[in-house]
Short mmCIF file of C-alpha atoms in Angstrom, two decimals:
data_model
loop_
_atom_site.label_atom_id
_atom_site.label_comp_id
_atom_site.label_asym_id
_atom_site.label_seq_id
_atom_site.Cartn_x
_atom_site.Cartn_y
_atom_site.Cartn_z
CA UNK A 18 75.16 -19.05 -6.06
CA UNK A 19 71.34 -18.76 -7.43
CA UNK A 20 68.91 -20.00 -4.61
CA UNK A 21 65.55 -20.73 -6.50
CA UNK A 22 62.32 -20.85 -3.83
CA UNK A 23 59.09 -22.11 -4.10
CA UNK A 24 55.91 -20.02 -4.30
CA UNK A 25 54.60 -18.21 -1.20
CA UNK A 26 58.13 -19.64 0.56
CA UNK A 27 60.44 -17.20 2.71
CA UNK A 28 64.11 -17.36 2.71
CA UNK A 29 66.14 -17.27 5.89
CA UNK A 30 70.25 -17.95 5.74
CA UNK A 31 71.95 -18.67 9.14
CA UNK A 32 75.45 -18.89 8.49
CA UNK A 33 75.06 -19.72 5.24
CA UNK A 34 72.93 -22.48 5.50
CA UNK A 35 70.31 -22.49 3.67
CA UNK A 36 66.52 -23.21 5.51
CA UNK A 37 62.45 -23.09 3.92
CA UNK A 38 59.84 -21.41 6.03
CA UNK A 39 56.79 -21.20 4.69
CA UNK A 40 54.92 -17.27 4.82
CA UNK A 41 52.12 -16.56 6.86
CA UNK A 42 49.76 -14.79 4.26
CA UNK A 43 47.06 -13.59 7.25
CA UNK A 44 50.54 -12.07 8.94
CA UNK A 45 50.83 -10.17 5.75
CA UNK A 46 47.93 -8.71 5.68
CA UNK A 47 47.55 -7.58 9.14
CA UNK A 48 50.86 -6.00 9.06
CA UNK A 49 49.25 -3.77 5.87
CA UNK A 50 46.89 -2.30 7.99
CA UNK A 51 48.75 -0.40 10.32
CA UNK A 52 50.85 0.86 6.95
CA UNK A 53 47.54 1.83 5.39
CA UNK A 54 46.36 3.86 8.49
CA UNK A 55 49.61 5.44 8.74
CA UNK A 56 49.50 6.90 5.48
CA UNK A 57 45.95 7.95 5.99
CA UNK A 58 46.69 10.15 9.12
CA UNK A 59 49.64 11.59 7.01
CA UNK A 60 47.93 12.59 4.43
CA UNK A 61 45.28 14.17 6.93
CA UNK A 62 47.59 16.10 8.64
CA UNK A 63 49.19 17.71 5.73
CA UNK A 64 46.01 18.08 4.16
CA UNK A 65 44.75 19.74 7.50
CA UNK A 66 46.02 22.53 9.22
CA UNK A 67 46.08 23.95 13.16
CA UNK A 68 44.89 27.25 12.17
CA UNK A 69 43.19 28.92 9.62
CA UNK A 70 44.58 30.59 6.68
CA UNK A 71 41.57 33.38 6.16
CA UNK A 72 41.45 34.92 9.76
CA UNK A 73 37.87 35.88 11.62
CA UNK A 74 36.25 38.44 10.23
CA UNK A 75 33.82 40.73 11.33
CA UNK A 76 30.60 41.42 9.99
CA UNK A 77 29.40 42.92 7.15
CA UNK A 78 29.28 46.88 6.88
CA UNK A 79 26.47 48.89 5.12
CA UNK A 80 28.79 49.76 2.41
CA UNK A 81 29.77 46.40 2.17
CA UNK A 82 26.23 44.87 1.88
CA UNK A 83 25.96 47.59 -0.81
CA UNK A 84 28.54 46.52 -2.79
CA UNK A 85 28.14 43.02 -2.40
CA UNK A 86 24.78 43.27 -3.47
CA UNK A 87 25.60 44.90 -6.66
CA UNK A 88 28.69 42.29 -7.59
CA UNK A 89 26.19 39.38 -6.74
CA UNK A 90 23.09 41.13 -9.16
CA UNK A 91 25.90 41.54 -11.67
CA UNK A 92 26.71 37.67 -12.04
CA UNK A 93 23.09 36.96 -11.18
CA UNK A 94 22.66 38.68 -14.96
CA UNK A 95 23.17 34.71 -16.64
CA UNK A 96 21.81 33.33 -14.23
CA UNK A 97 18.26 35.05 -15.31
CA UNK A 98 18.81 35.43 -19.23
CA UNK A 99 20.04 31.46 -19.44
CA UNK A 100 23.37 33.49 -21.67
CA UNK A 101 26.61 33.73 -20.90
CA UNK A 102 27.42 37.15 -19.37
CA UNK A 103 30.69 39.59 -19.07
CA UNK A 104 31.07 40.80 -15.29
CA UNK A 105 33.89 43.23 -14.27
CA UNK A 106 35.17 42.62 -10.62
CA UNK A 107 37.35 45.06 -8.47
CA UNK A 108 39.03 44.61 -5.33
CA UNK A 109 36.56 45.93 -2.90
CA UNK A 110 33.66 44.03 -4.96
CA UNK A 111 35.46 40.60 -4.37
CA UNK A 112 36.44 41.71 -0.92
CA UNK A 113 32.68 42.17 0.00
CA UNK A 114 31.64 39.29 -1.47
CA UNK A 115 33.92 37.09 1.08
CA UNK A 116 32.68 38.65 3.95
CA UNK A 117 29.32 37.97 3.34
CA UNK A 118 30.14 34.51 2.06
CA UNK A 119 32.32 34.09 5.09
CA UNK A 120 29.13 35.54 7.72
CA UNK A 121 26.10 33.56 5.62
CA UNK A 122 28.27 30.18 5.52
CA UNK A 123 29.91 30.71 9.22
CA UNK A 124 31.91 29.46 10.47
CA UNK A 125 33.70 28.71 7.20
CA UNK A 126 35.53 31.78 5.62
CA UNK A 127 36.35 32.84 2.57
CA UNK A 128 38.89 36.06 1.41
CA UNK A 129 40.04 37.28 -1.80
CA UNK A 130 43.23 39.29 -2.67
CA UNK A 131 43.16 40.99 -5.99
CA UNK A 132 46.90 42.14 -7.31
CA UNK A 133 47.56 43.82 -10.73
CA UNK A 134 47.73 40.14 -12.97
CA UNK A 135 46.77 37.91 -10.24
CA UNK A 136 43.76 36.67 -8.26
CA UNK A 137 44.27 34.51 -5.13
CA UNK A 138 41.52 33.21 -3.15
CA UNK A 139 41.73 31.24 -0.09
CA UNK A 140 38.91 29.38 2.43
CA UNK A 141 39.29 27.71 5.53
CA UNK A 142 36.81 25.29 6.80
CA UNK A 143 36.78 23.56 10.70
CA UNK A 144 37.02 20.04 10.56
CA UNK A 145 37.22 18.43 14.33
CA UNK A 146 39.89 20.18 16.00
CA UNK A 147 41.90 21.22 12.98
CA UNK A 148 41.13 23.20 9.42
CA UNK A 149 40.97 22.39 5.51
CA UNK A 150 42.68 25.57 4.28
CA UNK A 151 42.71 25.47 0.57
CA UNK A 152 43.82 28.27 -1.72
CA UNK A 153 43.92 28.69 -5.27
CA UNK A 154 45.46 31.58 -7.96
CA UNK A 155 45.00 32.40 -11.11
CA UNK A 156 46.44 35.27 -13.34
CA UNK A 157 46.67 36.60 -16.65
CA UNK A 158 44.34 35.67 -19.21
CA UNK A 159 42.15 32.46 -20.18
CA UNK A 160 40.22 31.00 -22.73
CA UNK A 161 37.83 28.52 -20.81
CA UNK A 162 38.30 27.83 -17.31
CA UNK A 163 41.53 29.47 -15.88
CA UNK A 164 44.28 27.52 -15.30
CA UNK A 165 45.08 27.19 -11.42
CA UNK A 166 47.82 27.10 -9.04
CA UNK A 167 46.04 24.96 -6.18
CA UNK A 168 47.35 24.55 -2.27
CA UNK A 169 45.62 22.61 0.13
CA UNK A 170 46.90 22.60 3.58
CA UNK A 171 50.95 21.56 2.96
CA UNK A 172 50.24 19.76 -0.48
CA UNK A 173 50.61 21.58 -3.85
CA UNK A 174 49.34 20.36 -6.96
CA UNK A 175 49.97 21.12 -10.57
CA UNK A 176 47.46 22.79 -12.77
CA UNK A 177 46.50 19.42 -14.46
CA UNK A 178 45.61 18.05 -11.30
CA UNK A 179 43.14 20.83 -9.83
CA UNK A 180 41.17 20.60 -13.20
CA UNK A 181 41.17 16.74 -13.13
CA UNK A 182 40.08 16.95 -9.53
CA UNK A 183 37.31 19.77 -10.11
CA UNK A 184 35.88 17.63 -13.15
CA UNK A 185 36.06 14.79 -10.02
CA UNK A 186 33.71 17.02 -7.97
CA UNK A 187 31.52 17.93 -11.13
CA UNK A 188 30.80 13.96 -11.36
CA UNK A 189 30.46 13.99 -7.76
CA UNK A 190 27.62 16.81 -7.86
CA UNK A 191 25.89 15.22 -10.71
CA UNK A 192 25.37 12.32 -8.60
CA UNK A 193 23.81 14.38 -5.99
CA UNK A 194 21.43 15.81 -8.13
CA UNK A 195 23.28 18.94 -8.87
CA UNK A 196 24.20 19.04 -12.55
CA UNK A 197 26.80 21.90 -13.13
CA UNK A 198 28.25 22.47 -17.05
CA UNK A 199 31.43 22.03 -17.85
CA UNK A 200 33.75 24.05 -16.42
CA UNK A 201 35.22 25.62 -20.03
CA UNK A 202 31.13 26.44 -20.27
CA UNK A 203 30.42 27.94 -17.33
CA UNK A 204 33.82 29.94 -17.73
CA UNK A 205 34.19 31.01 -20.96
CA UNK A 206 37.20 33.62 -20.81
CA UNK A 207 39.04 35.29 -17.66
CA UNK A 208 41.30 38.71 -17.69
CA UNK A 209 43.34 39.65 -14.63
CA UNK A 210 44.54 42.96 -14.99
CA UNK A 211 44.95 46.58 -13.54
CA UNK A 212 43.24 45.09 -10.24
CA UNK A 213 39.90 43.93 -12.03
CA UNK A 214 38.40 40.43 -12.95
CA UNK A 215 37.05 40.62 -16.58
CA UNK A 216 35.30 37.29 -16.71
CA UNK A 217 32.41 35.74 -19.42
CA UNK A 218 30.49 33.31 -17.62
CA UNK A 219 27.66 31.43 -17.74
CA UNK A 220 25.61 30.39 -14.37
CA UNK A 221 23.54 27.74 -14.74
CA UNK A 222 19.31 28.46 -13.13
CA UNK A 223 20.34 25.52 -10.28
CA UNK A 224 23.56 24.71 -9.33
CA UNK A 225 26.31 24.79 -7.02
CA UNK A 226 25.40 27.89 -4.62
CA UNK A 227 21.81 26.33 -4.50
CA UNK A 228 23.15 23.15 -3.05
CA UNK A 229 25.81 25.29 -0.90
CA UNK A 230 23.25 27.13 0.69
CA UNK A 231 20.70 24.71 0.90
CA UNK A 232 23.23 22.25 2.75
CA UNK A 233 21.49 22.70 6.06
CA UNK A 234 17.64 22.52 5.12
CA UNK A 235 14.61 20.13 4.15
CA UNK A 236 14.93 18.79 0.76
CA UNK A 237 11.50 19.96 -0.40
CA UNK A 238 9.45 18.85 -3.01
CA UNK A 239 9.14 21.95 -5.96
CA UNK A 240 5.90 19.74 -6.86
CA UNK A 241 4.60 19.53 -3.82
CA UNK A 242 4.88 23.52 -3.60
CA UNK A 243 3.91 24.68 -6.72
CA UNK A 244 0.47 22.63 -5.92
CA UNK A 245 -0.06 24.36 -2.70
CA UNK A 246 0.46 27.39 -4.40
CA UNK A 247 -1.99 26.62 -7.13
CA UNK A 248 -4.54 26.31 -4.30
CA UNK A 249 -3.76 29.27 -2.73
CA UNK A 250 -4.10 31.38 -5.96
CA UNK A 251 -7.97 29.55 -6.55
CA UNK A 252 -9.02 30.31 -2.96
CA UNK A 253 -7.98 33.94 -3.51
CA UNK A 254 -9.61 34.40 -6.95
CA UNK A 255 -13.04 32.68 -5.83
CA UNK A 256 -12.57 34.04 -1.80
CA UNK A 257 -10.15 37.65 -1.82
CA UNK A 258 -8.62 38.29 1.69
CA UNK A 259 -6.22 40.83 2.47
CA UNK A 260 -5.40 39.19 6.30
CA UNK A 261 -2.04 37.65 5.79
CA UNK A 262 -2.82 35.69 8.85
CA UNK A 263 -5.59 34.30 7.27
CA UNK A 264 -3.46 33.34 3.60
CA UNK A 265 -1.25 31.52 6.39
CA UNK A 266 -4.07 29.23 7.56
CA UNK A 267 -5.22 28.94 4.05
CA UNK A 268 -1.53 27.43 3.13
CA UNK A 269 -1.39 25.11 6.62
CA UNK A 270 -4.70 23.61 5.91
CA UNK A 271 -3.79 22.48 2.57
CA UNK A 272 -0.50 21.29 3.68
CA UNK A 273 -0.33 17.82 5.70
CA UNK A 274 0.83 17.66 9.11
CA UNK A 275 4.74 17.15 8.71
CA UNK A 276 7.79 18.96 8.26
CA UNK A 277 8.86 18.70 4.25
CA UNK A 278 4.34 19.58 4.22
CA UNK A 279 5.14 22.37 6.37
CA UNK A 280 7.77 23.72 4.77
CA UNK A 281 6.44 23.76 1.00
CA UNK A 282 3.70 25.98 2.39
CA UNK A 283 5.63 28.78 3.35
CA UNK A 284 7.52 28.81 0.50
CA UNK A 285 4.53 28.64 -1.50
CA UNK A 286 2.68 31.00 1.03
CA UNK A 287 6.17 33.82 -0.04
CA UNK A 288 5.06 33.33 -3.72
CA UNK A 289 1.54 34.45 -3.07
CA UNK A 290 2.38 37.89 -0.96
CA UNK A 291 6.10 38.45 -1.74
CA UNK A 292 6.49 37.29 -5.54
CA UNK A 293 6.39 34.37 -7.55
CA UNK A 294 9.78 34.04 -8.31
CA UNK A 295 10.46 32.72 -4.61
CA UNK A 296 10.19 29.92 -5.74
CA UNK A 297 13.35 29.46 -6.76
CA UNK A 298 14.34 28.56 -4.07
CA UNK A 299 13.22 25.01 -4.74
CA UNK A 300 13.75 23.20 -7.75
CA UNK A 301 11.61 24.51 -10.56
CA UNK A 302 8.91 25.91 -9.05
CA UNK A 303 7.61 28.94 -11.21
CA UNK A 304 7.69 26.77 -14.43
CA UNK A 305 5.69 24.13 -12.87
CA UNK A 306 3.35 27.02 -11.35
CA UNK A 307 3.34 28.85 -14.96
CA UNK A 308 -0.42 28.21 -15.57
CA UNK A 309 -1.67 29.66 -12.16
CA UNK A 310 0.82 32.20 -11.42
CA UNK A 311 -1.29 35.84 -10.45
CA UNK A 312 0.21 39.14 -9.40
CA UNK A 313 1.32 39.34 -5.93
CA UNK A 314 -1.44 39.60 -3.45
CA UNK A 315 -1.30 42.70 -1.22
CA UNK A 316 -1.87 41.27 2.37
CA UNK A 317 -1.81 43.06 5.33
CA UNK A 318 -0.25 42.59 9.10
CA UNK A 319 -0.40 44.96 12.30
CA UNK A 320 -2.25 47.21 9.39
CA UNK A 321 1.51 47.09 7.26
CA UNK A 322 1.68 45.34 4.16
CA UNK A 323 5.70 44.95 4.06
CA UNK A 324 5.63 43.15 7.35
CA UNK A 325 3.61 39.85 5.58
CA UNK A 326 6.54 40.31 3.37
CA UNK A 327 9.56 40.39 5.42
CA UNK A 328 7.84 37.84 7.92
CA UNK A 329 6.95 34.97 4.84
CA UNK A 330 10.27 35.84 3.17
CA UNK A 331 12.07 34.85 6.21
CA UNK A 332 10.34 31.69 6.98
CA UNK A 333 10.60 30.53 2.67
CA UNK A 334 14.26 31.06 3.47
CA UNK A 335 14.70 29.38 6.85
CA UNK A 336 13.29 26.27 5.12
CA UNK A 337 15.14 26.90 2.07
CA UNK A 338 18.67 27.98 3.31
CA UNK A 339 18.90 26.78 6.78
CA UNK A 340 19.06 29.18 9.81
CA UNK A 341 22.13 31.13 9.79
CA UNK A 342 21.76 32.37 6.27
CA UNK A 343 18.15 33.91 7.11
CA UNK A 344 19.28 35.76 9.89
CA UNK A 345 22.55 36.89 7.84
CA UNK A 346 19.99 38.08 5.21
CA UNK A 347 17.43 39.96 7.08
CA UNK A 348 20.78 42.04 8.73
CA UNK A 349 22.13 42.86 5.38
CA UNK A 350 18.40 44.30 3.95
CA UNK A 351 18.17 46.29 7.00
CA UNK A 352 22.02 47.60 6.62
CA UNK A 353 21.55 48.06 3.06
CA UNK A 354 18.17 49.74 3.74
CA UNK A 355 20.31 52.24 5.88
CA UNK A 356 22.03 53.68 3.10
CA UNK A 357 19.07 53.75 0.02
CA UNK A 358 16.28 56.65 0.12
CA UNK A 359 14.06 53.91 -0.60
CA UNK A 360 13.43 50.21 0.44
CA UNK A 361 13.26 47.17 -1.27
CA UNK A 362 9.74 45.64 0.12
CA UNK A 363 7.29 48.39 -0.93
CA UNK A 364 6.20 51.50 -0.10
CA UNK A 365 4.95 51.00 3.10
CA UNK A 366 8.16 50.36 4.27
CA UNK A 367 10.50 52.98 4.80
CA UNK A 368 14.00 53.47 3.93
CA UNK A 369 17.14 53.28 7.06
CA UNK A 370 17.54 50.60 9.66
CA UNK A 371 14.34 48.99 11.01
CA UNK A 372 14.45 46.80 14.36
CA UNK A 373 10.22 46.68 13.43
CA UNK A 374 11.39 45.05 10.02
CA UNK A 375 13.66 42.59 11.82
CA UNK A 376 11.29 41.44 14.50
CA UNK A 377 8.71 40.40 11.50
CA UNK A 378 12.05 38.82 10.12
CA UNK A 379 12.65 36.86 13.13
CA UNK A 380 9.49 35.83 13.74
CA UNK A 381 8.84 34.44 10.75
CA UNK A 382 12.25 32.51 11.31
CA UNK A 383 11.06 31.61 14.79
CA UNK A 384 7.83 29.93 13.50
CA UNK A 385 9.15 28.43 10.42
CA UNK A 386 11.73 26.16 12.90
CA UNK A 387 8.93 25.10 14.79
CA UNK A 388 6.63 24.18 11.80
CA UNK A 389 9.62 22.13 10.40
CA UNK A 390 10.64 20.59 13.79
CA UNK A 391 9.13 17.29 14.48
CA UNK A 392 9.16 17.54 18.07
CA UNK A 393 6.99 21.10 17.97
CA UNK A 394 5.17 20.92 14.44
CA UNK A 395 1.98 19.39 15.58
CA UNK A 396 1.78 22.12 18.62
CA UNK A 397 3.00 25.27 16.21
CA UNK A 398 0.40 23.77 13.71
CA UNK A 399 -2.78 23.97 15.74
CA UNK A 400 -1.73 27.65 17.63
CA UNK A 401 -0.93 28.78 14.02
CA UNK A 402 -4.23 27.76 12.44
CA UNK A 403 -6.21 30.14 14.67
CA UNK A 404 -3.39 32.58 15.16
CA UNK A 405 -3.77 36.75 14.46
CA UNK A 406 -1.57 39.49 14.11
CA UNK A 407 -0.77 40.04 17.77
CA UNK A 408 0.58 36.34 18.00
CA UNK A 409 2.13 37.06 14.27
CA UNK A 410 3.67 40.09 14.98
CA UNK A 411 2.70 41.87 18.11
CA UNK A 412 2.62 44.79 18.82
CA UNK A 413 5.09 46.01 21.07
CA UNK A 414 7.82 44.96 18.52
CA UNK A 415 6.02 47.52 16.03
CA UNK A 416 6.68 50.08 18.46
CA UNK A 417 10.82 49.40 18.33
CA UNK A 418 13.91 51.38 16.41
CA UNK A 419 12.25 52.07 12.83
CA UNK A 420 14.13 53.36 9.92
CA UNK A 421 17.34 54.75 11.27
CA UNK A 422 20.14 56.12 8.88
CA UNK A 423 23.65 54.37 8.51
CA UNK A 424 25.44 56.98 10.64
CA UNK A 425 22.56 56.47 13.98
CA UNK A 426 22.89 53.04 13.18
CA UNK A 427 26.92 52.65 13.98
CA UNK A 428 26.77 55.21 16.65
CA UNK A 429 24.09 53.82 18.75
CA UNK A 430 24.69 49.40 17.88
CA UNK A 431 28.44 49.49 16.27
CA UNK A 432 27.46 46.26 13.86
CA UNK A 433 25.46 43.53 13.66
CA UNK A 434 28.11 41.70 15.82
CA UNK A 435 28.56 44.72 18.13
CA UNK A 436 27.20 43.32 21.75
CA UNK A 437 24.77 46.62 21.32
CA UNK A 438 23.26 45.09 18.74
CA UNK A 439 23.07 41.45 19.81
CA UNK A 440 21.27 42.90 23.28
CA UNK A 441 18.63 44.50 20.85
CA UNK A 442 17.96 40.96 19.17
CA UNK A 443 17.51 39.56 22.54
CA UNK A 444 14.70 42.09 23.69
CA UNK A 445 12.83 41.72 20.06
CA UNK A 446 12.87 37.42 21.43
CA UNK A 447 11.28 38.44 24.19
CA UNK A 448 8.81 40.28 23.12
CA UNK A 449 8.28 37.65 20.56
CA UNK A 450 8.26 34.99 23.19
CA UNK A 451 6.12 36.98 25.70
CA UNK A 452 3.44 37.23 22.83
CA UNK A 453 3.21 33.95 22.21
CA UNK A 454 5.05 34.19 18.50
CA UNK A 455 7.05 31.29 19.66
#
């Protein structure tokens, strides 16, 4: 027997007697929701994980800051030129390159494992009280972007998928402001073999790693900066002064009283006495700069002139990068410093560890969070604006640990998460704080 119904009518048969109820469409609905937040909690939890895949890592060695550096100048190569650039990887290379990843974007990690023909890498990242673990191989050899075996907590997807859903964050990015290549552009060939990465890439002058590291700042204005910079340059060509505290003042009084004002001063204030090309941190400074760029100006503090540098170069990044990365940075110059028979920041400063060198590092940090903080801006602002190198940099902290080789280093603090070390840190606050710095 056929039983024909009428639209939006429910069937019920009691011993085989046919009866008409009409369906409660609002009843429908509702009972979709429940369905639809079900399968949105599943697909969390396998998506998520309890622990994380890349385990806690410590922090960076001297060798490792060495070797980092070296693998991050190498693909920095395209960056500068604009071309697309062949870079040759190793195991300990890539391996150094997570750990400083993992320390300058804690608490999220990052590890790479390097076999003969294949490269795996894996991240973890805390989200509430569980982790997005995602990990992702590729092996052999590629024309464009390698093709990828992707995992993300207990879901697996095909290699189709992972390059449909990287396009997806591409669009994503664009939207954001960050405008990446295509992938088959940026990644032009890959070789996995004998435990090296051959790759050809191309990395674009802003991009993803900008916006990465940037996540946790000001979104500053590379206009706004490259006109305070302008300034600066005229008051120093018609008005020379060697006092960095007074090439601070200069940059505060042409900024206005508020944070994203604040913070395009010191970045511009790193162009004038560290060098011009600071200001890439933001945007496209230089080029909008180009017509009053000068050589950097030699400025002086506690009688040094690399402590202007280290102290500006901190703030421009605590505005720039957010907090964590700053202090990650100053640490790795210092350990890197340990192991070169020269340093990076001219010669005035000398080569090994240097607790002096971090103290200008952190107080430059210091400052730059209270110019940038609305609660303390207007306070920092007026102290700053008559302040001299003993509220700068004072002078006990000159008088600390000053260029001590690799080897002293590790015996005396361990690391730079050794408890040693973090005691050290402490005392340079204090003097700091007892000086008025902040």
């Amino acid at each position: 027997m056929v039983i024909l119904g009428r639209p939006k009518t429910g069937i019920v048969v009691h011993s085989c007697v046919v009866q008409y109820r009409p369906v409660n469409a609002a009843r429908i609905r509702q009972a979709r929701w429940p369905l639809a937040i079900g399968l949105v909690l599943l697909f969390a939890f396998l998506m998520t994980s309890a622990e994380p895949w890349v385990p806690a890592q410590r922090a960076a060695t001297a060798q490792q800051v060495q070797a980092g550096h070296s693998a991050f100048r190498e693909l920095r190569r395209s960056r500068v030129t604009g071309q697309p650039s062949d870079v040759s990887l190793n195991a300990a290379d890539l391996e150094s390159i997570g750990v400083l990843v993992g320390q300058g974007f804690a608490p999220n990690r990052l590890a790479f494992r390097l076999d003969d023909k294949t490269l795996t890498v894996t991240a973890s990242r805390p989200i509430l009280t569980r982790w997005i673990n995602v990990r992702a191989q590729a092996s052999g050899r590629s024309v464009g972007f390698p093709h990828l075996k992707v995992a993300v907590g207990s879901m697996h997807f095909p290699t189709w998928m992972s390059r449909v859903a990287l396009a997806a964050g591409r669009q994503v990015l664009a939207i954001r402001g960050v405008k990446l290549p295509p992938l088959d552009t940026m990644i032009r060939s890959t070789s996995i073999a004998g435990g090296i990465v051959h790759a050809n890439i191309l990395i674009p002058a802003t991009g993803l790693i900008d916006h990465a590291v940037a996540s946790e700042a000001l979104v500053i204005s590379d206009v706004t900066v490259s006109s305070i910079y302008c300034r600066l340059t005229a008051q120093q060509r018609s008005a020379p002064d060697q006092l960095f505290a007074h090439q601070l003042k200069r940059a505060l009084t042409i900024a206005r009283p508020t944070s994203e004002q604040h913070a395009a001063a010191i970045i511009a204030l790193a162009m004038l006495v560290v060098d011009p090309g600071v200001g890439n941190l933001v945007g496209n400074t230089p080029a909008l700069a180009k017509s009053c760029i000068v050589p950097t100006i030699e400025t002086t503090l506690q009688g040094r002139m690399d402590w202007p540098k280290h102290w500006s170069m901190s703030a421009a990044l605590t505005v720039a990068t957010g907090n964590r990365f700053t202090i990650a940075m100053g640490e790795w110059k210092e350990l890197s410093d340990s192991l070169s028979k020269s340093a990076y920041l001219g010669q005035d400063d000398p080569s090994g560890f240097s607790f002096v060198d971090l103290a200008a590092d952190r107080a430059g940090f210091h400052v730059a969070r209270q110019l940038i903080d609305a609660e303390q801006l207007e306070r920092s602002r007026v102290w700053l604006l008559s302040a001299d190198d003993e509220q700068l940099l004072p002078r006990s902290a000159t008088r600390l640990n000053d260029g001590m080789s690799n080897a002293e280093f590790v015996r005396r603090f361990g690391a730079t998460d050794d408890p040693r070390f973090g005691a050290e840190l402490q005392r340079i606050d204090r003097e700091l704080g007892k000086a008025g710095t902040f």
